[in-house]
């Protein structure tokens, strides 16, 4: 059910072509899902440098930005964002930084 080619901001998946159909759906209706993903590696590095220089954390703003970039990638296809799904990976968990970033993600989803 994958649609399109390289170069788009979001991945488009045609549920009907993959053999799925919603109950009561008209046969001619196509149901497309669009997904987007983004990374914040560079932003995290800059935030760490800013924190080292100023003592101020910007991890919450990074969480908001992560949601915004993913939503933008989906929205430019004309799709409506339905949910946000991502993950947090770290070599060593800093609970306070993670909590701040996750709070920013929650703020970005509201």
Short mmCIF file of C-alpha atoms in Angstrom, two decimals:
data_model
loop_
_atom_site.label_atom_id
_atom_site.label_comp_id
_atom_site.label_asym_id
_atom_site.label_seq_id
_atom_site.Cartn_x
_atom_site.Cartn_y
_atom_site.Cartn_z
CA UNK A 1 0.00 0.00 0.00
CA UNK A 2 2.94 2.44 -0.12
CA UNK A 3 2.23 5.46 -2.34
CA UNK A 4 4.56 8.00 -3.92
CA UNK A 5 8.30 8.05 -4.17
CA UNK A 6 11.34 9.62 -2.54
CA UNK A 7 11.31 13.32 -1.81
CA UNK A 8 8.06 13.85 0.08
CA UNK A 9 7.91 15.05 3.68
CA UNK A 10 5.53 12.32 4.81
CA UNK A 11 5.12 8.65 3.97
CA UNK A 12 1.74 7.84 2.39
CA UNK A 13 0.16 4.41 2.84
CA UNK A 14 -3.02 3.34 1.02
CA UNK A 15 -4.97 1.03 3.32
CA UNK A 16 -7.32 -0.10 0.56
CA UNK A 17 -4.43 -1.25 -1.68
CA UNK A 18 -3.05 -3.14 1.31
CA UNK A 19 -6.34 -5.01 1.68
CA UNK A 20 -7.88 -3.04 4.56
CA UNK A 21 -11.26 -1.32 4.40
CA UNK A 22 -13.28 0.48 7.05
CA UNK A 23 -16.66 -0.98 7.95
CA UNK A 24 -19.38 0.70 5.87
CA UNK A 25 -16.84 2.36 3.59
CA UNK A 26 -17.93 3.00 0.02
CA UNK A 27 -15.91 0.85 -2.41
CA UNK A 28 -14.58 3.90 -4.25
CA UNK A 29 -13.26 5.57 -1.06
CA UNK A 30 -9.52 5.44 -0.50
CA UNK A 31 -8.25 5.66 3.05
CA UNK A 32 -4.72 7.01 3.16
CA UNK A 33 -2.51 7.26 6.22
CA UNK A 34 0.36 9.75 6.25
CA UNK A 35 3.20 9.42 8.73
CA UNK A 36 6.06 11.73 9.51
CA UNK A 37 9.16 11.53 11.63
CA UNK A 38 11.81 14.02 12.62
CA UNK A 39 14.93 14.02 14.73
CA UNK A 40 16.24 16.55 17.19
CA UNK A 41 19.86 15.46 17.39
CA UNK A 42 21.33 18.81 16.33
CA UNK A 43 18.87 20.71 18.53
CA UNK A 44 19.83 18.58 21.52
CA UNK A 45 23.49 19.28 20.91
CA UNK A 46 22.89 23.04 20.68
CA UNK A 47 20.71 22.91 23.79
CA UNK A 48 23.49 21.10 25.68
CA UNK A 49 25.99 23.76 24.61
CA UNK A 50 23.59 26.53 25.67
CA UNK A 51 22.98 24.82 29.01
CA UNK A 52 26.74 24.51 29.58
CA UNK A 53 27.26 28.20 28.74
CA UNK A 54 24.24 29.68 30.52
CA UNK A 55 22.94 27.05 32.90
CA UNK A 56 19.51 27.32 31.26
CA UNK A 57 17.71 24.25 29.91
CA UNK A 58 15.74 24.40 26.67
CA UNK A 59 14.70 20.74 26.55
CA UNK A 60 11.00 21.60 26.82
CA UNK A 61 11.25 23.82 23.72
CA UNK A 62 12.90 20.96 21.86
CA UNK A 63 9.89 18.75 22.65
CA UNK A 64 7.50 21.38 21.27
CA UNK A 65 9.68 21.76 18.16
CA UNK A 66 9.76 18.00 17.58
CA UNK A 67 5.96 17.83 17.49
CA UNK A 68 5.73 20.92 15.27
CA UNK A 69 8.15 19.55 12.68
CA UNK A 70 6.34 16.19 12.51
CA UNK A 71 2.93 17.86 12.25
CA UNK A 72 4.22 20.16 9.49
CA UNK A 73 5.54 17.19 7.50
CA UNK A 74 2.10 15.53 7.66
CA UNK A 75 0.11 18.73 7.10
CA UNK A 76 1.91 19.69 3.86
CA UNK A 77 0.43 16.54 2.29
CA UNK A 78 -3.07 17.81 3.06
CA UNK A 79 -3.60 15.20 5.76
CA UNK A 80 -4.95 15.87 9.25
CA UNK A 81 -2.62 14.85 12.11
CA UNK A 82 -4.33 12.17 14.20
CA UNK A 83 -1.69 11.19 16.74
CA UNK A 84 1.95 11.69 17.64
CA UNK A 85 4.32 8.76 18.05
CA UNK A 86 8.02 9.00 18.78
CA UNK A 87 10.62 7.58 21.11
CA UNK A 88 13.31 8.83 23.48
CA UNK A 89 16.72 7.21 23.23
CA UNK A 90 19.70 8.00 25.43
CA UNK A 91 23.03 6.42 26.27
CA UNK A 92 22.38 7.28 29.91
CA UNK A 93 19.00 8.51 31.11
CA UNK A 94 18.92 11.97 32.68
CA UNK A 95 15.45 11.84 34.23
CA UNK A 96 15.06 15.62 34.61
CA UNK A 97 16.05 16.35 30.99
CA UNK A 98 13.80 13.56 29.71
CA UNK A 99 10.88 14.82 31.80
CA UNK A 100 11.39 18.34 30.44
CA UNK A 101 11.50 17.12 26.84
CA UNK A 102 8.40 14.94 27.32
CA UNK A 103 6.59 17.91 28.92
CA UNK A 104 7.45 19.89 25.78
CA UNK A 105 6.07 17.11 23.59
CA UNK A 106 2.83 17.16 25.61
CA UNK A 107 2.65 20.94 25.25
CA UNK A 108 3.24 20.63 21.50
CA UNK A 109 0.35 18.18 21.21
CA UNK A 110 -2.16 20.56 22.80
#
